[in-house]
Coordinates of C-alpha atoms and ligand atoms in Angstrom, one line a residue:
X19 CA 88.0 69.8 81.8
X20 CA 86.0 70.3 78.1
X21 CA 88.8 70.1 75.1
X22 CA 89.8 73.7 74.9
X23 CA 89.8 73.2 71.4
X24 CA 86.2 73.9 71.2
X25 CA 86.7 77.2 71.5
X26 CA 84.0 79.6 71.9
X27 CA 85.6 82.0 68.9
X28 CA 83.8 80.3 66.4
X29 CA 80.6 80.3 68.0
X30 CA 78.4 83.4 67.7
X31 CA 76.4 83.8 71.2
X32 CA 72.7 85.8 70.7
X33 CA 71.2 85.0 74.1
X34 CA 72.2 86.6 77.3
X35 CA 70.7 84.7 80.2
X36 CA 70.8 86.9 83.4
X37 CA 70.4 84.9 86.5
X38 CA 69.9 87.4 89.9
X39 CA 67.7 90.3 87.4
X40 CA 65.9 91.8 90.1
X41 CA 69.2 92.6 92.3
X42 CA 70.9 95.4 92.6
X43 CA 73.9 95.0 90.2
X44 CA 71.6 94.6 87.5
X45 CA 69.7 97.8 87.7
X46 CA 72.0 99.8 89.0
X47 CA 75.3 98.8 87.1
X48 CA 74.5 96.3 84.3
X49 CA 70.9 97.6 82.6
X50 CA 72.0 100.8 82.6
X51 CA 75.1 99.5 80.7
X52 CA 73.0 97.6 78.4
X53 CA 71.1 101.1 77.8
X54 CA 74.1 102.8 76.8
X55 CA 75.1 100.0 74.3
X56 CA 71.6 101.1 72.6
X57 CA 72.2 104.9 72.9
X58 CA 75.8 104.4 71.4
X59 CA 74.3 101.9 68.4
X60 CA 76.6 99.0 70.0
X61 CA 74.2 97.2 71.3
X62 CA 74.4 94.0 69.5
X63 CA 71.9 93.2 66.6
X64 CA 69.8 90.0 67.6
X65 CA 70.7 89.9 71.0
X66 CA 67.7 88.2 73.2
X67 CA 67.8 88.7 76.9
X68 CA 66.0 86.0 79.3
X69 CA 65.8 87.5 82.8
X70 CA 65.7 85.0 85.5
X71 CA 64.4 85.7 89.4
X72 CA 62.1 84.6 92.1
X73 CA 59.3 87.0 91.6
X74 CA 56.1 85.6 89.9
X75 CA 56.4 88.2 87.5
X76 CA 54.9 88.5 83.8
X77 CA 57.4 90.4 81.7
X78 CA 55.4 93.4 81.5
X79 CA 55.6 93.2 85.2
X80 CA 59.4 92.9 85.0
X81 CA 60.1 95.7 82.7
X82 CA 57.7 98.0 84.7
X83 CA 60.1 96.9 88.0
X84 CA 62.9 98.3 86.2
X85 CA 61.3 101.9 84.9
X86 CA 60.5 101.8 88.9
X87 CA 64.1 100.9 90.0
X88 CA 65.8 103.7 87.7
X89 CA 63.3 106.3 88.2
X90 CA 64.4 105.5 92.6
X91 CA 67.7 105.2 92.2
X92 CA 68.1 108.1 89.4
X93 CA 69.5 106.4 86.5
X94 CA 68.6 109.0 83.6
X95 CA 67.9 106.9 80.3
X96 CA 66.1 107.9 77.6
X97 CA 62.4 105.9 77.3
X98 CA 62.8 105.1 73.8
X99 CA 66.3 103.4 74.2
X100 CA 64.9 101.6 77.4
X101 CA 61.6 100.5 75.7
X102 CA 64.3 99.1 73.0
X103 CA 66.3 97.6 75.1
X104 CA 62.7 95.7 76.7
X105 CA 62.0 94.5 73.6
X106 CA 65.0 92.2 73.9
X107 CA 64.1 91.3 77.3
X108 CA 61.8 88.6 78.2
X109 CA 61.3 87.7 81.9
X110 CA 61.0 84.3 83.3
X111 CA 60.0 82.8 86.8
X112 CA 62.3 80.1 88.2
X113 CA 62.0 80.1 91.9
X114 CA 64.5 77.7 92.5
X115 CA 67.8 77.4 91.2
X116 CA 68.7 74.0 91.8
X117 CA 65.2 72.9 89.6
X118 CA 66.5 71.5 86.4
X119 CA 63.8 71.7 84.2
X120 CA 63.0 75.4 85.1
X121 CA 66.6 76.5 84.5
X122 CA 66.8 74.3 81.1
X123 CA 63.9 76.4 79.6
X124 CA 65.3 79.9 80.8
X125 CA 68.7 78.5 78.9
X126 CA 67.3 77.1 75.8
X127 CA 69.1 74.6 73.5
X128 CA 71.4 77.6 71.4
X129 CA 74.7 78.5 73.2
X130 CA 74.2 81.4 75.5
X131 CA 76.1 83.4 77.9
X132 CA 74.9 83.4 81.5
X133 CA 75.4 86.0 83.6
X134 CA 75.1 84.6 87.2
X135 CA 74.6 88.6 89.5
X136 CA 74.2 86.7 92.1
X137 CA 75.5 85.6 96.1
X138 CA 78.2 84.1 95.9
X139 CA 77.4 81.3 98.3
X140 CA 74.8 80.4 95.3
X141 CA 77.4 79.8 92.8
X142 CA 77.9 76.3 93.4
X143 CA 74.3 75.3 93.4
X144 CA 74.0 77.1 89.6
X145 CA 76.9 75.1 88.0
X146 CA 75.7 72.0 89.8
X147 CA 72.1 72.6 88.1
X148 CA 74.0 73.5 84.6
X149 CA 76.6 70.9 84.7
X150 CA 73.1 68.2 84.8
X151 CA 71.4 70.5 81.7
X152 CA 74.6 70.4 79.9
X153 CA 75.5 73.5 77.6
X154 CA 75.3 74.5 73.8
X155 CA 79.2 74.2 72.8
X156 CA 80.2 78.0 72.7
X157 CA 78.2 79.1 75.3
X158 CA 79.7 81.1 78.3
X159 CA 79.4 82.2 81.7
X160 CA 80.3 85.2 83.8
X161 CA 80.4 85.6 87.3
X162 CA 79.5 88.8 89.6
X163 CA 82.3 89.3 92.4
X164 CA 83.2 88.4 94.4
X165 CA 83.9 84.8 93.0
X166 CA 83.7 82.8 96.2
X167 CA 83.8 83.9 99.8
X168 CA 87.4 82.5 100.8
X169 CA 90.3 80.7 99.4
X170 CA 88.6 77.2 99.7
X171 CA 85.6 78.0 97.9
X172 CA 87.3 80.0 95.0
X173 CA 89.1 76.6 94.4
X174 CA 86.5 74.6 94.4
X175 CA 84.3 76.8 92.5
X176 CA 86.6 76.9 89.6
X177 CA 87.5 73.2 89.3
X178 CA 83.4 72.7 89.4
X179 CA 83.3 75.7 86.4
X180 CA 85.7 73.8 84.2
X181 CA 84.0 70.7 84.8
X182 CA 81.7 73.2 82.6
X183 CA 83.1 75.4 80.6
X184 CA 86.9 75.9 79.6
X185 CA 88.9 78.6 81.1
X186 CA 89.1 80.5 78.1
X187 CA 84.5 80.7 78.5
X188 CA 85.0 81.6 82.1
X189 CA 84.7 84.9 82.6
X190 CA 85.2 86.5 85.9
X191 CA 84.0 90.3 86.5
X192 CA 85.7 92.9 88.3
X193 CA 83.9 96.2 86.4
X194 CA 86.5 98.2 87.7
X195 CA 88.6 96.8 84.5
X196 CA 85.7 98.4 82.1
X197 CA 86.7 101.8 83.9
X198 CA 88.7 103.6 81.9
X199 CA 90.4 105.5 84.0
X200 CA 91.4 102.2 85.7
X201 CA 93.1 101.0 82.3
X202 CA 94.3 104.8 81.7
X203 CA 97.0 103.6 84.0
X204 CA 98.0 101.4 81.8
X205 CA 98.6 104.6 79.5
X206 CA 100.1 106.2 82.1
X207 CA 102.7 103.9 83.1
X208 CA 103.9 101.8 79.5
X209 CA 102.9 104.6 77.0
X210 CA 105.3 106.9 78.9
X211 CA 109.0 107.2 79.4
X212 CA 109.1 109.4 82.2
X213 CA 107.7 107.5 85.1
X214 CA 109.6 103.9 84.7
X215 CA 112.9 104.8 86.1
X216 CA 110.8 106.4 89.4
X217 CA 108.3 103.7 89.4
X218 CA 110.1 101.6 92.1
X219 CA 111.1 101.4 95.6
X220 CA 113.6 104.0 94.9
X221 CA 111.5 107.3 94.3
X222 CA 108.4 105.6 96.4
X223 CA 107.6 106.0 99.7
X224 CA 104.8 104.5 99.8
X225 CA 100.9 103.8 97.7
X226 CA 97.3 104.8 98.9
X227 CA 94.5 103.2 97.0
X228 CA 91.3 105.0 98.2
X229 CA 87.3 104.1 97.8
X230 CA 85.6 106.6 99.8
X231 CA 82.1 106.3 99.1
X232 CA 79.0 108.5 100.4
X233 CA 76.9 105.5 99.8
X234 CA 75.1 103.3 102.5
X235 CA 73.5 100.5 102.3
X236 CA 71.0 101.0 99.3
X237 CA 68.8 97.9 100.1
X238 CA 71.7 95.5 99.3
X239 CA 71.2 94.2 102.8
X240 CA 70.9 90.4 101.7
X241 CA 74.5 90.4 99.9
X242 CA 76.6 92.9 101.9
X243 CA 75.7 91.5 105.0
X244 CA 77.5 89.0 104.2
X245 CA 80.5 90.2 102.0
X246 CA 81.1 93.4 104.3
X247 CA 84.1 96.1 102.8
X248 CA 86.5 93.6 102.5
X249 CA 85.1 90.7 100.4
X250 CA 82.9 93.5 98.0
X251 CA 85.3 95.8 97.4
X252 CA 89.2 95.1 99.0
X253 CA 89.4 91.8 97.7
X254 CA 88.6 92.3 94.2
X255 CA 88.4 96.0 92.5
X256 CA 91.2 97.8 95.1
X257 CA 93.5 94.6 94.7
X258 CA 92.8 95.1 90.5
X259 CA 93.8 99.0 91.4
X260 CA 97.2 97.8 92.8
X261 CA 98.0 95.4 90.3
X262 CA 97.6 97.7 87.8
X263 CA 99.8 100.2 89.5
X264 CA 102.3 97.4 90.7
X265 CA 103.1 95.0 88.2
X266 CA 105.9 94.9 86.0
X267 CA 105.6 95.6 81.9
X268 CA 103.9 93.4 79.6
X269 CA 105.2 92.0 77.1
X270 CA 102.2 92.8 74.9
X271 CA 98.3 93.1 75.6
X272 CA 97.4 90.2 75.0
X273 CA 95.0 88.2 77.6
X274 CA 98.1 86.0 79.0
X275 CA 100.8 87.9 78.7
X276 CA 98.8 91.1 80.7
X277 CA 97.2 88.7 83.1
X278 CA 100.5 86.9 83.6
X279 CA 102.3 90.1 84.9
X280 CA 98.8 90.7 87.4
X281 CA 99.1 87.5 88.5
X282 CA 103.1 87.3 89.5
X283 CA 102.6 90.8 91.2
X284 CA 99.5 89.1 93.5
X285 CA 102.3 86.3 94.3
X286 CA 104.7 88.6 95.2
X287 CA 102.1 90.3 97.9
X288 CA 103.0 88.9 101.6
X289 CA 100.1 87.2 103.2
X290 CA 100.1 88.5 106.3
X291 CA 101.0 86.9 109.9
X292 CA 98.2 87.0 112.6
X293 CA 100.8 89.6 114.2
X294 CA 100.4 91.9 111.5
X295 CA 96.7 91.2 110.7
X296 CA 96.2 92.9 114.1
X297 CA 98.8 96.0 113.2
X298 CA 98.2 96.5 110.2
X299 CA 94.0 96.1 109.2
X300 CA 91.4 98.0 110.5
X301 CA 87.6 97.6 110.3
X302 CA 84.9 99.8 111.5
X303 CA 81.4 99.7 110.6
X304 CA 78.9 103.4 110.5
X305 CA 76.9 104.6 113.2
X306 CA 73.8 106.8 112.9
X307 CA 75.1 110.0 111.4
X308 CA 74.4 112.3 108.5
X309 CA 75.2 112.5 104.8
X310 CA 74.5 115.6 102.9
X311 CA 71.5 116.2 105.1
X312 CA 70.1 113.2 105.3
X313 CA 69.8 111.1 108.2
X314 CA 71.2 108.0 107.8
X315 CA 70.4 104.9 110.4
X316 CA 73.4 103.0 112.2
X317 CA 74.1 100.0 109.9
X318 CA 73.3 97.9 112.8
X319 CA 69.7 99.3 112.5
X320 CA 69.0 98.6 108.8
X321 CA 66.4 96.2 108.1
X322 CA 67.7 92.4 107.7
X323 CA 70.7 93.2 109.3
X324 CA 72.1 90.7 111.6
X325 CA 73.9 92.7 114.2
X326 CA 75.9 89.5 115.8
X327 CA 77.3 89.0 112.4
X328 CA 79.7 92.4 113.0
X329 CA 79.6 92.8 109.2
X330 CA 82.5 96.3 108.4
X331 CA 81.5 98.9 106.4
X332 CA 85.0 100.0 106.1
X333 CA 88.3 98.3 105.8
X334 CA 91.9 99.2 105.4
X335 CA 95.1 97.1 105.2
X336 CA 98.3 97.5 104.4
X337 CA 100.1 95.2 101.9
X338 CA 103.8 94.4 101.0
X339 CA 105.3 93.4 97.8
X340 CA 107.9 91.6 98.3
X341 CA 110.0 91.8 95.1
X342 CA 113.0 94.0 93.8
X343 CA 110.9 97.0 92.5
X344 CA 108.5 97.1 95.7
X345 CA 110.8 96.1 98.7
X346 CA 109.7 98.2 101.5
X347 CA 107.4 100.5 99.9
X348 CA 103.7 100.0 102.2
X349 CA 100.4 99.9 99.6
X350 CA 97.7 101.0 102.2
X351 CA 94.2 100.1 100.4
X352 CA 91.0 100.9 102.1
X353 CA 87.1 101.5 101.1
X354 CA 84.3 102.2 103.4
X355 CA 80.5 103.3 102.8
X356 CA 78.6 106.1 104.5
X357 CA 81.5 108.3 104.5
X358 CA 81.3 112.2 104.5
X359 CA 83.0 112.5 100.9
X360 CA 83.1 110.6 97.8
X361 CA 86.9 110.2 97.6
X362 CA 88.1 107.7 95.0
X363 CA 91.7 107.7 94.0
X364 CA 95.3 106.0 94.0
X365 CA 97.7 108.2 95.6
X366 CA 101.7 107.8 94.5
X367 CA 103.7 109.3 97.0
X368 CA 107.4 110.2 96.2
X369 CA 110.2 110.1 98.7
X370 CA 111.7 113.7 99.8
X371 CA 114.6 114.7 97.4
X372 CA 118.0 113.6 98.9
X373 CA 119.5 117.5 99.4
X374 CA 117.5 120.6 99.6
X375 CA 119.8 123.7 98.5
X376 CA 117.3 125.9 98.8
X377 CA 118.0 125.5 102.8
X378 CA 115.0 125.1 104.7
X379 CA 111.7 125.9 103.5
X380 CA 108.5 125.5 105.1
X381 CA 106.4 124.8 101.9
X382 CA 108.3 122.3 100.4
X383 CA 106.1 119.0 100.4
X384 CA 106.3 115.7 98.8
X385 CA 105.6 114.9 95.2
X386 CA 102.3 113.5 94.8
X387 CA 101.1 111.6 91.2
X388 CA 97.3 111.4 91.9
X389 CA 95.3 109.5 90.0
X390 CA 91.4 110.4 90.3
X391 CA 88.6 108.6 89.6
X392 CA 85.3 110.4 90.1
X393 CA 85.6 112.9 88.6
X394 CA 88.1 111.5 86.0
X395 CA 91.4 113.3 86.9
X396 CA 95.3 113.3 86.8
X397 CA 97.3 115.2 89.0
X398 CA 100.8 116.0 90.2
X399 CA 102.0 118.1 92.9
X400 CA 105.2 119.8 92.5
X401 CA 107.1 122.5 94.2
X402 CA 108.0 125.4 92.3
X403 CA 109.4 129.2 92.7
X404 CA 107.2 131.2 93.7
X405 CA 106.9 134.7 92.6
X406 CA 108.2 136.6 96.0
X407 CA 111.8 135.1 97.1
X408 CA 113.4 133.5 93.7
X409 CA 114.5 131.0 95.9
X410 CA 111.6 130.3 97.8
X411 CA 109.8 127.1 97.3
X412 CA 106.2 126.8 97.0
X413 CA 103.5 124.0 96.2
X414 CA 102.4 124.0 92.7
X415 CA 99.7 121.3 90.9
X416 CA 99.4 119.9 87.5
X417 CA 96.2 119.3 86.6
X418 CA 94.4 117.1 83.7
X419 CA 91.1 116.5 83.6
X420 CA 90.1 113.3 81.6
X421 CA 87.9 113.0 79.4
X422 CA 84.6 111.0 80.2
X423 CA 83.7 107.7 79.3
X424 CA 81.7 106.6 76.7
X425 CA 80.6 103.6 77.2
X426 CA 79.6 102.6 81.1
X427 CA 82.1 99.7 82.5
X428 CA 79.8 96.9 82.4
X429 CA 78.6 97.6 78.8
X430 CA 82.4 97.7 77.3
X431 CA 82.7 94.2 79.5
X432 CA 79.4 92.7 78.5
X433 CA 80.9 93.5 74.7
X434 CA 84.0 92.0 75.5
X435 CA 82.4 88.7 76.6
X436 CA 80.7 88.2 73.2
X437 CA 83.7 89.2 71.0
X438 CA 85.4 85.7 74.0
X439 CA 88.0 88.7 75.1
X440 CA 88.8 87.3 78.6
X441 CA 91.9 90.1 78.9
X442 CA 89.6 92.4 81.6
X443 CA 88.6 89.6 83.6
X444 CA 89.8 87.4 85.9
X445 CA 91.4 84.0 85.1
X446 CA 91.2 81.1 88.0
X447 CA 94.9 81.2 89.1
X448 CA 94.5 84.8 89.8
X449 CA 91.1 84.9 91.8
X450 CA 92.8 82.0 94.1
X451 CA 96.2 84.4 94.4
X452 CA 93.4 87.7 95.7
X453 CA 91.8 85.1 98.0
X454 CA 95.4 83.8 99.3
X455 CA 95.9 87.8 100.3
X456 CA 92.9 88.1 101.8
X457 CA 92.3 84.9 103.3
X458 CA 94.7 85.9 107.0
X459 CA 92.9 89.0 107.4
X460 CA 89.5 87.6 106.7
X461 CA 90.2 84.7 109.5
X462 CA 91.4 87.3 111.6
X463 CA 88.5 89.2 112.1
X464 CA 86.0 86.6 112.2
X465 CA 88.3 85.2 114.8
X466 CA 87.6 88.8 116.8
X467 CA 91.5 89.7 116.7
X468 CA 91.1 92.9 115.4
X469 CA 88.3 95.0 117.1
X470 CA 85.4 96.4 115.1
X471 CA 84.9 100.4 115.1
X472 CA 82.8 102.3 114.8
X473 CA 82.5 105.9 112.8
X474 CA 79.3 108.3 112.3
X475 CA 78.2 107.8 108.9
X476 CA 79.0 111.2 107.2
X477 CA 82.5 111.3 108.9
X478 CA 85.5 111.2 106.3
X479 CA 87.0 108.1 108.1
X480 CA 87.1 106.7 111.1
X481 CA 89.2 108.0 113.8
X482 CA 91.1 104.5 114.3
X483 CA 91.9 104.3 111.0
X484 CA 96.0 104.6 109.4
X485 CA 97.2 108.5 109.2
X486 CA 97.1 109.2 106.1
X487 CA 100.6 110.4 104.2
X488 CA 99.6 113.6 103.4
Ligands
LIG27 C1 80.5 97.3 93.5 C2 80.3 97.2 95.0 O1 81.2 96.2 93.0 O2 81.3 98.5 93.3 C3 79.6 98.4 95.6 O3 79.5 96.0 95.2 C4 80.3 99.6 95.3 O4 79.5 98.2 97.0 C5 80.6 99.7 93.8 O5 79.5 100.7 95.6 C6 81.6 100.8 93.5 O6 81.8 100.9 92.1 P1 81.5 102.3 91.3 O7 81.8 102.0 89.9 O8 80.0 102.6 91.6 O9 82.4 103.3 91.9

């Protein structure tokens, strides 16, 4: 491993080199990011971009790819902030990664940060090129989730990353830590004396972390194919959702002492026996159905799609902490695409209270902290008087609607990385500690122990699926 005394701090980093530019990340989540940087006057002053992909492209050609890309997929940008942002961005053609001379002159002899949205199976091939090039000191490198496709290759990949780069230059994305909703739970839970003494296996029944999305397959056939619901979203942005909602109090915010507490709450998380792999997971993958009235093909009919490969489009498990706060309570965590309804949100449910003097009522439900997501929302069900019988019981909601962010996820990131601030990322011990959770459910279904559904796209979940608590 380099001396981690030559820190990147010192180093200011101007050149962003983005390997992967024509994918989907980048256009729909990263550019767009980059946009609002401009918009917001954050966008950093001599900042040069060097787009990398397979394309024999000029960089006219690249830019016009892009204006084509947003105006398909909807991204609403001003032209005059996107025609700044091109004038940062230079394209370049290297048609094989593994080509040293070609990669050398896309990263230039000034440290840079590279930005590797690609597969992940590529990863290994990219630092193997860069390790023979060598690197600028200061420079950095970030990599698009998931890092690795199982336990093994996380492990390897990061001892062949600090062969390059020190830890504190490695930085892992997971965007759903530039959501600021996400960190709002933070807020919620250390800025706040209320919820501590409930937040524990006392008061909890049990925790629903949700990722319902409407969205198919949006030509991302060549990389979900071969992640599928667990590896793009489980294993990395729902397990960041519980960790955030699970782990114990910081000592303070900075990088270790924050990721510290992530990480002994992932090590607390059972791995699961091949008993309860089969009891407790469920995958499924759409069928021909309808979403808002449009006709949407059967995954297994989507162009490139292998069919043998049984790739889900929607996974659930349920996870245990064991530890003296979580002890018993279930975290049920589960994402699938081509559903009926956008539904994203982490559901806290409280036990019943212990006596009911008010005798039996019929409306009297559970307590219910909801945290939304899209749109940006806090809620809490309570049960109140109503105004008939004083002593009747009836459901009552507080509502809070948060306010919006300013700044999209990948752009506060992306800033993050140049200021070296690896606190939102994801250091190496944890990323092994996600892929020790997942790694007996992912062997379990490629072993077939744990049948594949099936659910119409359009439906709100499919029928095999865990009742829900509520
Ligand atoms: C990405 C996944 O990381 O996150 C996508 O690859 C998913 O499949 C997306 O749609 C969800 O994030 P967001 O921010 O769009 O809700």
């Amino acid at each position: 491993m380099p001396n981690s005394s030559d820190s990147a701090q010192s180093f200011m980093v101007d050149r962003l080199v983005i390997f992967g530019a024509t994918g989907d990340v980048v256009s729909r989540l990263f550019l767009p990011a980059l946009v609002g940087l401009v918009q917001e006057s954050t966008f950093p002053r001599n900042l040069s971009i060097t787009a990398i992909a397979r394309k024999s492209w000029s960089t006219e050609q690249y830019h016009q790819h892009v204006r084509e890309t947003f105006r398909k997929q909807g991204t609403d940008v001003e032209s005059d902030q996107l025609e700044y942002l091109f004038s940062c961005i230079q394209y370049a053609q290297v048609e094989d990664l593994s080509h040293i001379q070609r990669v050398q002159e896309a990263l230039g002899s000034s440290p840079f940060v590279a930005y590797l949205a690609l597969p992940p199976s590529t990863f290994s091939m990219v630092l193997n090129t860069i390790k023979q090039i060598g690197i600028p000191q200061g420079s950095r490198i970030i990599f698009e989730k998931p890092f690795g496709e199982n336990f093994g290759s996380a492990r390897t990949l990061n001892y062949q990353a600090h062969q390059i780069f020190p830890e504190e230059q490695v930085f892992r994305i997971d965007h759903f830590l530039g959501k600021q909703t996400v960190r709002n739970i933070l807020g919620l839970r250390f800025g706040n004396r209320i919820f501590e003494p409930i937040w524990n296996q006392h008061h909890i029944e049990n925790v629903e972390i949700i990722w319902d999305e409407t969205l198919a397959l949006e030509g991302r056939v060549g990389y979900y194919d071969k992640a599928g619901a667990l590896k793009d979203m489980i294993q990395n942005h729902l397990l960041q959702l519980m960790c955030l909602i699970g782990m114990e109090p910081p000592i303070s915010f900075n990088d270790r002492d924050f990721r510290d507490r992530k990480v002994d709450l992932l090590r607390a998380v059972r791995s699961l026996t091949p008993d309860e792999v089969k009891q407790q997971t469920v995958r499924a993958q759409y069928d021909a159905g309808t979403i808002n009235g449009k006709a949407i093909p059967a995954y297994k009919d989507e162009d490139g799609v292998d069919a043998d490969r049984g790739t889900e489009t929607y996974a659930e498990i349920k996870l245990w902490i064991d530890s003296w706060r979580w002890a018993g309570v279930p975290f049920v965590l589960r994402s699938g695409k081509a559903l009926g309804k956008d539904r994203k949100e982490v559901l806290i449910h409280f036990k019943d209270v212990p006596y009911l003097a008010f005798g039996e009522s019929k409306e009297i439900q559970r307590n219910i902290l909801r945290l939304q997501f899209s749109p940006d929302s806090l809620n809490l069900s309570l049960n109140l008087n109503g105004a008939g019988d004083p002593f009747q019981l009836n459901p009552a909601e507080l509502k809070s609607q948060l306010a919006p962010q300013d700044t999209l996820p990948y752009g506060d990131l992306f800033l993050n990385v140049l200021a070296n601030d690896p606190i939102l990322f994801i250091r190496a011990d944890e990323v092994e500690e996600l892929w020790r959770i997942i790694e007996p459910i992912q062997s379990g279904w490629e072993q077939d122990q744990v049948p594949l559904f099936s659910y119409p796209a359009g439906s709100l979940k499919p029928k095999d699926s865990f009742k829900e608590s509520h």
